[in-house]
PDB file of C-alpha atoms in Angstrom:
ATOM      1  CA  GLU A   1      91.573 170.767 122.964  1.00 86.00           C
ATOM      2  CA  ASP A   2      94.871 170.407 121.374  1.00 90.00           C
ATOM      3  CA  GLN A   3      96.961 173.516 121.343  1.00 93.00           C
ATOM      4  CA  VAL A   4     100.546 174.264 119.763  1.00 96.00           C
ATOM      5  CA  THR A   5     102.397 177.334 120.595  1.00 97.00           C
ATOM      6  CA  GLN A   6     105.491 178.090 118.417  1.00 98.00           C
ATOM      7  CA  SER A   7     108.318 180.316 119.209  1.00 98.00           C
ATOM      8  CA  PRO A   8     109.962 182.525 118.427  1.00 98.00           C
ATOM      9  CA  GLU A   9     107.476 183.929 115.849  1.00 97.00           C
ATOM     10  CA  ALA A  10     110.574 185.349 113.898  1.00 98.00           C
ATOM     11  CA  LEU A  11     114.310 184.416 114.130  1.00 98.00           C
ATOM     12  CA  ARG A  12     116.971 186.377 111.854  1.00 98.00           C
ATOM     13  CA  LEU A  13     120.457 184.369 111.937  1.00 98.00           C
ATOM     14  CA  GLN A  14     123.565 184.758 109.947  1.00 98.00           C
ATOM     15  CA  GLU A  15     124.660 182.205 107.727  1.00 98.00           C
ATOM     16  CA  GLY A  16     126.495 179.389 109.832  1.00 97.00           C
ATOM     17  CA  GLU A  17     124.992 180.636 112.898  1.00 98.00           C
ATOM     18  CA  SER A  18     123.175 177.605 114.647  1.00 98.00           C
ATOM     19  CA  SER A  19     119.940 177.674 116.792  1.00 98.00           C
ATOM     20  CA  SER A  20     116.694 176.112 117.948  1.00 98.00           C
ATOM     21  CA  LEU A  21     112.936 176.578 117.212  1.00 98.00           C
ATOM     22  CA  ASN A  22     110.534 175.665 119.811  1.00 98.00           C
ATOM     23  CA  CYS A  23     107.068 173.761 119.518  1.00 98.00           C
ATOM     24  CA  SER A  24     105.155 173.540 123.021  1.00 98.00           C
ATOM     25  CA  TYR A  25     101.971 171.290 122.729  1.00 97.00           C
ATOM     26  CA  THR A  26      98.935 169.991 124.791  1.00 94.00           C
ATOM     27  CA  VAL A  27      97.223 167.127 123.432  1.00 92.00           C
ATOM     28  CA  SER A  28      95.148 164.367 124.385  1.00 87.00           C
ATOM     29  CA  GLY A  29      96.763 161.149 123.207  1.00 89.00           C
ATOM     30  CA  LEU A  30      99.416 162.170 120.878  1.00 91.00           C
ATOM     31  CA  ARG A  31      99.506 160.074 117.882  1.00 89.00           C
ATOM     32  CA  GLY A  32     102.488 162.159 116.080  1.00 92.00           C
ATOM     33  CA  LEU A  33     104.214 165.442 116.136  1.00 96.00           C
ATOM     34  CA  PHE A  34     105.000 166.734 112.837  1.00 96.00           C
ATOM     35  CA  TRP A  35     107.466 169.451 111.375  1.00 98.00           C
ATOM     36  CA  TYR A  36     106.799 171.403 107.774  1.00 98.00           C
ATOM     37  CA  ARG A  37     108.656 174.047 106.047  1.00 98.00           C
ATOM     38  CA  GLN A  38     106.659 176.354 104.057  1.00 97.00           C
ATOM     39  CA  ASP A  39     107.967 178.919 101.635  1.00 97.00           C
ATOM     40  CA  PRO A  40     106.174 181.901 100.448  1.00 94.00           C
ATOM     41  CA  GLY A  41     103.266 181.114  98.265  1.00 92.00           C
ATOM     42  CA  LYS A  42     103.365 177.218  98.418  1.00 94.00           C
ATOM     43  CA  GLY A  43     102.142 174.544 100.460  1.00 96.00           C
ATOM     44  CA  PRO A  44     103.639 173.203 103.628  1.00 97.00           C
ATOM     45  CA  GLU A  45     106.545 170.651 102.656  1.00 96.00           C
ATOM     46  CA  PHE A  46     106.885 167.437 105.087  1.00 95.00           C
ATOM     47  CA  LEU A  47     110.058 167.458 106.963  1.00 97.00           C
ATOM     48  CA  PHE A  48     109.534 165.116 110.028  1.00 95.00           C
ATOM     49  CA  THR A  49     107.158 162.844 111.973  1.00 95.00           C
ATOM     50  CA  LEU A  50     108.184 162.128 115.715  1.00 96.00           C
ATOM     51  CA  TYR A  51     105.741 159.577 117.582  1.00 92.00           C
ATOM     52  CA  SER A  52     107.303 159.289 121.079  1.00 93.00           C
ATOM     53  CA  ALA A  53     109.256 161.084 123.647  1.00 95.00           C
ATOM     54  CA  GLY A  54     112.807 160.824 123.354  1.00 96.00           C
ATOM     55  CA  GLU A  55     112.475 160.299 119.607  1.00 96.00           C
ATOM     56  CA  GLU A  56     115.046 162.039 117.213  1.00 97.00           C
ATOM     57  CA  LYS A  57     115.087 162.658 113.607  1.00 97.00           C
ATOM     58  CA  GLU A  58     117.500 164.302 111.329  1.00 97.00           C
ATOM     59  CA  LYS A  59     117.883 165.499 107.657  1.00 95.00           C
ATOM     60  CA  GLU A  60     120.710 167.694 106.301  1.00 96.00           C
ATOM     61  CA  ARG A  61     121.212 170.399 108.754  1.00 97.00           C
ATOM     62  CA  LEU A  62     117.881 169.801 110.630  1.00 98.00           C
ATOM     63  CA  LYS A  63     117.366 167.700 113.525  1.00 98.00           C
ATOM     64  CA  ALA A  64     113.750 167.268 115.544  1.00 98.00           C
ATOM     65  CA  THR A  65     113.599 166.135 119.111  1.00 98.00           C
ATOM     66  CA  LEU A  66     110.334 165.533 121.166  1.00 97.00           C
ATOM     67  CA  THR A  67     109.694 165.489 125.094  1.00 96.00           C
ATOM     68  CA  LYS A  68     106.553 165.022 126.464  1.00 93.00           C
ATOM     69  CA  LYS A  69     105.610 168.668 126.433  1.00 95.00           C
ATOM     70  CA  GLU A  70     107.451 169.860 123.501  1.00 97.00           C
ATOM     71  CA  SER A  71     109.645 169.490 120.449  1.00 98.00           C
ATOM     72  CA  PHE A  72     112.619 171.435 119.073  1.00 98.00           C
ATOM     73  CA  LEU A  73     113.889 171.786 115.545  1.00 98.00           C
ATOM     74  CA  HIS A  74     117.651 172.391 115.716  1.00 98.00           C
ATOM     75  CA  ILE A  75     119.289 174.024 112.530  1.00 98.00           C
ATOM     76  CA  THR A  76     123.283 173.582 112.373  1.00 98.00           C
ATOM     77  CA  ALA A  77     125.273 175.918 110.365  1.00 98.00           C
ATOM     78  CA  PRO A  78     122.161 177.106 108.578  1.00 98.00           C
ATOM     79  CA  LYS A  79     122.325 178.510 104.685  1.00 98.00           C
ATOM     80  CA  PRO A  80     120.195 181.268 103.072  1.00 98.00           C
ATOM     81  CA  GLU A  81     118.283 178.433 101.319  1.00 97.00           C
ATOM     82  CA  ASP A  82     116.912 177.546 104.714  1.00 98.00           C
ATOM     83  CA  SER A  83     115.063 180.619 105.275  1.00 98.00           C
ATOM     84  CA  ALA A  84     111.363 179.930 105.508  1.00 98.00           C
ATOM     85  CA  THR A  85     108.555 179.241 107.766  1.00 98.00           C
ATOM     86  CA  TYR A  86     108.732 176.338 109.767  1.00 98.00           C
ATOM     87  CA  LEU A  87     105.484 174.923 110.961  1.00 98.00           C
ATOM     88  CA  CYS A  88     104.720 172.438 113.953  1.00 98.00           C
ATOM     89  CA  ALA A  89     101.529 170.260 114.166  1.00 96.00           C
ATOM     90  CA  VAL A  90     100.044 167.538 116.437  1.00 95.00           C
ATOM     91  CA  TYR A  91      97.733 164.801 115.623  1.00 91.00           C
ATOM     92  CA  GLY A  92      95.591 164.148 118.824  1.00 87.00           C
ATOM     93  CA  GLY A  93      93.785 161.125 119.858  1.00 77.00           C
ATOM     94  CA  GLY A  94      90.288 162.881 119.148  1.00 76.00           C
ATOM     95  CA  ALA A  95      90.795 164.666 116.185  1.00 78.00           C
ATOM     96  CA  ASP A  96      90.694 164.078 112.548  1.00 83.00           C
ATOM     97  CA  GLY A  97      92.947 166.657 111.392  1.00 89.00           C
ATOM     98  CA  LEU A  98      96.372 168.255 112.427  1.00 92.00           C
ATOM     99  CA  THR A  99      96.594 171.137 114.966  1.00 94.00           C
ATOM    100  CA  PHE A 100      99.191 173.866 113.671  1.00 96.00           C
ATOM    101  CA  GLY A 101     101.124 176.307 115.545  1.00 96.00           C
ATOM    102  CA  LYS A 102     101.361 179.709 113.669  1.00 96.00           C
ATOM    103  CA  GLY A 103     104.967 178.849 112.646  1.00 97.00           C
ATOM    104  CA  THR A 104     108.463 180.377 112.983  1.00 98.00           C
ATOM    105  CA  HIS A 105     109.500 182.704 110.380  1.00 97.00           C
ATOM    106  CA  LEU A 106     113.340 182.150 109.834  1.00 98.00           C
ATOM    107  CA  ILE A 107     115.440 184.472 107.628  1.00 98.00           C
ATOM    108  CA  ILE A 108     119.266 183.091 107.283  1.00 98.00           C
ATOM    109  CA  GLN A 109     121.295 186.426 106.168  1.00 97.00           C
ATOM    110  CA  PRO A 110     124.477 185.480 104.100  1.00 95.00           C
TER     111      PRO A 110
ATOM    112  CA  GLY B   1     105.217 160.918  91.116  1.00 59.00           C
ATOM    113  CA  ALA B   2     102.929 163.551  90.935  1.00 85.00           C
ATOM    114  CA  GLY B   3     102.068 165.591  94.316  1.00 94.00           C
ATOM    115  CA  VAL B   4      98.816 167.141  95.409  1.00 97.00           C
ATOM    116  CA  SER B   5      97.574 169.486  92.739  1.00 97.00           C
ATOM    117  CA  GLN B   6      94.728 172.222  93.620  1.00 98.00           C
ATOM    118  CA  SER B   7      92.862 174.613  91.124  1.00 97.00           C
ATOM    119  CA  PRO B   8      92.441 177.346  90.538  1.00 98.00           C
ATOM    120  CA  SER B   9      95.793 178.779  92.182  1.00 97.00           C
ATOM    121  CA  ASN B  10      94.310 182.148  92.759  1.00 98.00           C
ATOM    122  CA  LYS B  11      90.688 183.159  92.720  1.00 98.00           C
ATOM    123  CA  VAL B  12      89.200 186.841  92.863  1.00 98.00           C
ATOM    124  CA  THR B  13      85.473 186.902  93.625  1.00 98.00           C
ATOM    125  CA  GLU B  14      82.804 189.457  94.462  1.00 98.00           C
ATOM    126  CA  LYS B  15      81.189 189.131  97.890  1.00 98.00           C
ATOM    127  CA  GLY B  16      77.957 187.210  97.661  1.00 98.00           C
ATOM    128  CA  LYS B  17      79.064 185.216  94.839  1.00 98.00           C
ATOM    129  CA  ASP B  18      79.804 181.175  95.280  1.00 98.00           C
ATOM    130  CA  VAL B  19      83.312 179.579  94.463  1.00 98.00           C
ATOM    131  CA  GLU B  20      84.274 176.099  93.891  1.00 98.00           C
ATOM    132  CA  LEU B  21      87.733 174.883  94.709  1.00 98.00           C
ATOM    133  CA  ARG B  22      89.292 171.755  93.572  1.00 98.00           C
ATOM    134  CA  CYS B  23      91.750 168.949  94.708  1.00 97.00           C
ATOM    135  CA  ASP B  24      93.600 166.199  93.192  1.00 96.00           C
ATOM    136  CA  PRO B  25      95.142 164.264  95.745  1.00 94.00           C
ATOM    137  CA  ILE B  26      98.214 161.707  95.444  1.00 93.00           C
ATOM    138  CA  SER B  27      97.099 158.860  93.423  1.00 90.00           C
ATOM    139  CA  GLY B  28      96.662 155.704  95.987  1.00 87.00           C
ATOM    140  CA  HIS B  29      96.033 158.290  99.068  1.00 90.00           C
ATOM    141  CA  THR B  30      92.802 157.221 100.616  1.00 88.00           C
ATOM    142  CA  ALA B  31      92.651 159.899 103.009  1.00 90.00           C
ATOM    143  CA  LEU B  32      92.244 163.779 102.254  1.00 93.00           C
ATOM    144  CA  TYR B  33      91.916 166.894 104.078  1.00 94.00           C
ATOM    145  CA  TRP B  34      91.075 170.374 103.706  1.00 97.00           C
ATOM    146  CA  TYR B  35      92.726 173.304 105.658  1.00 97.00           C
ATOM    147  CA  ARG B  36      92.321 177.007 105.702  1.00 97.00           C
ATOM    148  CA  GLN B  37      95.339 179.363 106.214  1.00 96.00           C
ATOM    149  CA  ARG B  38      94.534 183.099 107.142  1.00 94.00           C
ATOM    150  CA  LEU B  39      96.959 185.836 106.980  1.00 89.00           C
ATOM    151  CA  GLY B  40      98.995 185.452 110.246  1.00 83.00           C
ATOM    152  CA  GLN B  41      97.308 182.731 111.313  1.00 87.00           C
ATOM    153  CA  GLY B  42      98.143 178.762 111.855  1.00 88.00           C
ATOM    154  CA  LEU B  43      96.390 176.238 109.409  1.00 95.00           C
ATOM    155  CA  GLU B  44      92.765 175.526 110.305  1.00 95.00           C
ATOM    156  CA  PHE B  45      91.612 172.170 109.788  1.00 95.00           C
ATOM    157  CA  LEU B  46      88.148 172.062 107.972  1.00 96.00           C
ATOM    158  CA  ILE B  47      86.914 168.401 107.039  1.00 95.00           C
ATOM    159  CA  TYR B  48      88.728 165.092 106.202  1.00 91.00           C
ATOM    160  CA  PHE B  49      87.561 162.381 103.883  1.00 91.00           C
ATOM    161  CA  GLN B  50      88.659 158.567 104.451  1.00 87.00           C
ATOM    162  CA  GLY B  51      87.140 155.973 101.819  1.00 78.00           C
ATOM    163  CA  ASN B  52      83.424 155.947 101.420  1.00 77.00           C
ATOM    164  CA  SER B  53      82.900 157.113 105.100  1.00 81.00           C
ATOM    165  CA  ALA B  54      80.785 160.101 105.356  1.00 81.00           C
ATOM    166  CA  PRO B  55      82.749 163.078 106.729  1.00 87.00           C
ATOM    167  CA  ASP B  56      82.564 165.061 109.856  1.00 84.00           C
ATOM    168  CA  LYS B  57      81.497 168.591 108.890  1.00 85.00           C
ATOM    169  CA  SER B  58      81.776 169.966 112.190  1.00 86.00           C
ATOM    170  CA  GLY B  59      84.934 172.042 111.436  1.00 89.00           C
ATOM    171  CA  LEU B  60      83.374 173.864 108.659  1.00 93.00           C
ATOM    172  CA  PRO B  61      83.313 177.521 109.427  1.00 92.00           C
ATOM    173  CA  SER B  62      79.491 177.786 108.427  1.00 93.00           C
ATOM    174  CA  ASP B  63      76.576 176.247 106.694  1.00 95.00           C
ATOM    175  CA  ARG B  64      78.016 178.070 103.621  1.00 97.00           C
ATOM    176  CA  PHE B  65      80.920 175.789 103.298  1.00 97.00           C
ATOM    177  CA  SER B  66      80.199 172.169 102.099  1.00 96.00           C
ATOM    178  CA  ALA B  67      82.708 169.483 100.618  1.00 96.00           C
ATOM    179  CA  GLU B  68      82.355 166.426  98.732  1.00 94.00           C
ATOM    180  CA  ARG B  69      84.556 163.714  97.405  1.00 93.00           C
ATOM    181  CA  THR B  70      84.264 161.146  94.422  1.00 84.00           C
ATOM    182  CA  GLY B  71      85.373 157.803  95.603  1.00 80.00           C
ATOM    183  CA  GLU B  72      89.049 158.071  96.394  1.00 79.00           C
ATOM    184  CA  SER B  73      89.818 160.648  94.041  1.00 88.00           C
ATOM    185  CA  VAL B  74      88.828 164.333  93.343  1.00 94.00           C
ATOM    186  CA  SER B  75      87.500 166.707  96.007  1.00 96.00           C
ATOM    187  CA  THR B  76      85.787 169.816  95.582  1.00 97.00           C
ATOM    188  CA  LEU B  77      85.271 172.755  98.570  1.00 97.00           C
ATOM    189  CA  THR B  78      82.255 175.019  97.756  1.00 98.00           C
ATOM    190  CA  ILE B  79      81.864 178.222  99.509  1.00 98.00           C
ATOM    191  CA  GLN B  80      78.045 179.871  98.780  1.00 98.00           C
ATOM    192  CA  ARG B  81      77.546 183.348  99.335  1.00 98.00           C
ATOM    193  CA  THR B  82      81.209 184.505  99.969  1.00 98.00           C
ATOM    194  CA  GLN B  83      82.086 187.007 102.493  1.00 97.00           C
ATOM    195  CA  GLN B  84      85.264 188.961 103.022  1.00 96.00           C
ATOM    196  CA  GLU B  85      86.359 186.698 106.025  1.00 96.00           C
ATOM    197  CA  ASP B  86      86.456 183.802 103.534  1.00 97.00           C
ATOM    198  CA  SER B  87      89.453 185.496 102.377  1.00 97.00           C
ATOM    199  CA  ALA B  88      92.272 183.049 102.878  1.00 97.00           C
ATOM    200  CA  VAL B  89      94.578 180.422 101.345  1.00 98.00           C
ATOM    201  CA  TYR B  90      92.570 177.001 101.385  1.00 98.00           C
ATOM    202  CA  LEU B  91      95.194 174.167 101.348  1.00 98.00           C
ATOM    203  CA  CYS B  92      94.190 170.623 100.510  1.00 97.00           C
ATOM    204  CA  ALA B  93      96.602 167.378 101.711  1.00 96.00           C
ATOM    205  CA  SER B  94      96.277 163.769 101.392  1.00 94.00           C
ATOM    206  CA  SER B  95      97.992 160.739 103.131  1.00 91.00           C
ATOM    207  CA  LEU B  96      98.062 157.183 102.251  1.00 86.00           C
ATOM    208  CA  TYR B  97      95.741 156.107 104.945  1.00 69.00           C
ATOM    209  CA  ARG B  98      94.552 157.618 107.983  1.00 59.00           C
ATOM    210  CA  GLY B  99      96.984 155.526 110.413  1.00 59.00           C
ATOM    211  CA  SER B 100     100.143 156.889 108.517  1.00 68.00           C
ATOM    212  CA  TYR B 101      99.339 160.381 109.476  1.00 79.00           C
ATOM    213  CA  GLU B 102     101.818 161.858 107.238  1.00 89.00           C
ATOM    214  CA  GLN B 103      99.959 164.601 105.398  1.00 93.00           C
ATOM    215  CA  TYR B 104     101.239 165.825 101.753  1.00 95.00           C
ATOM    216  CA  PHE B 105      99.995 169.229 101.032  1.00 97.00           C
ATOM    217  CA  GLY B 106      99.219 170.982  97.713  1.00 97.00           C
ATOM    218  CA  PRO B 107     100.253 174.425  96.661  1.00 97.00           C
ATOM    219  CA  GLY B 108      96.999 175.829  97.714  1.00 97.00           C
ATOM    220  CA  THR B 109      94.079 178.026  96.217  1.00 98.00           C
ATOM    221  CA  ARG B 110      94.473 181.710  97.211  1.00 97.00           C
ATOM    222  CA  LEU B 111      90.766 183.142  97.513  1.00 98.00           C
ATOM    223  CA  THR B 112      90.233 186.939  97.595  1.00 98.00           C
ATOM    224  CA  VAL B 113      86.905 188.285  98.218  1.00 98.00           C
ATOM    225  CA  THR B 114      86.103 191.953  97.245  1.00 97.00           C
TER     226      THR B 114
END
């Protein structure tokens, strides 16, 4: 059974204070690891797909990296508008749908 | 272009009533997914439609849940004899085809069973 664990559950940062969110996973036959952003009352918004260990992707202040056991979402010099819940999900060889972690609730204080 | 749309956005129903939730996928997307998000929990995969293939219903929580899709367009998720534990946000996602893996989500339907 595919499993995803995200840490920390919540993180409060000052504006400009860089940090990283962790996503540990176990999956049989990884076909993709996904990061989403979810704002309150809205559906998840797609950010990145990573397919193989060593892969990295960037978008504005966000950078996602992947190893064989975990992924990190690095946030550089965050702004208050980066406050959201960040979700990690995997797509395994035996699954029809994504397996999600519970998310990291990120708050950036001005 | 238009994203995934869902209706209603909110639904309050009495225990024991049936409810029907609707999802309009992104035009041209052949794969459609339903998920459930309970308070404080991660998204839970329910069911997936790809083209005209019969869906695998094993992820549905109980036999009170059913889902249909008309061709490669609208899908409905029906919950019969609702229970309080069915209260959740029901999210729909679509992807261009299964191989692309990237799923784009709608805003969800918040279901409250009283």
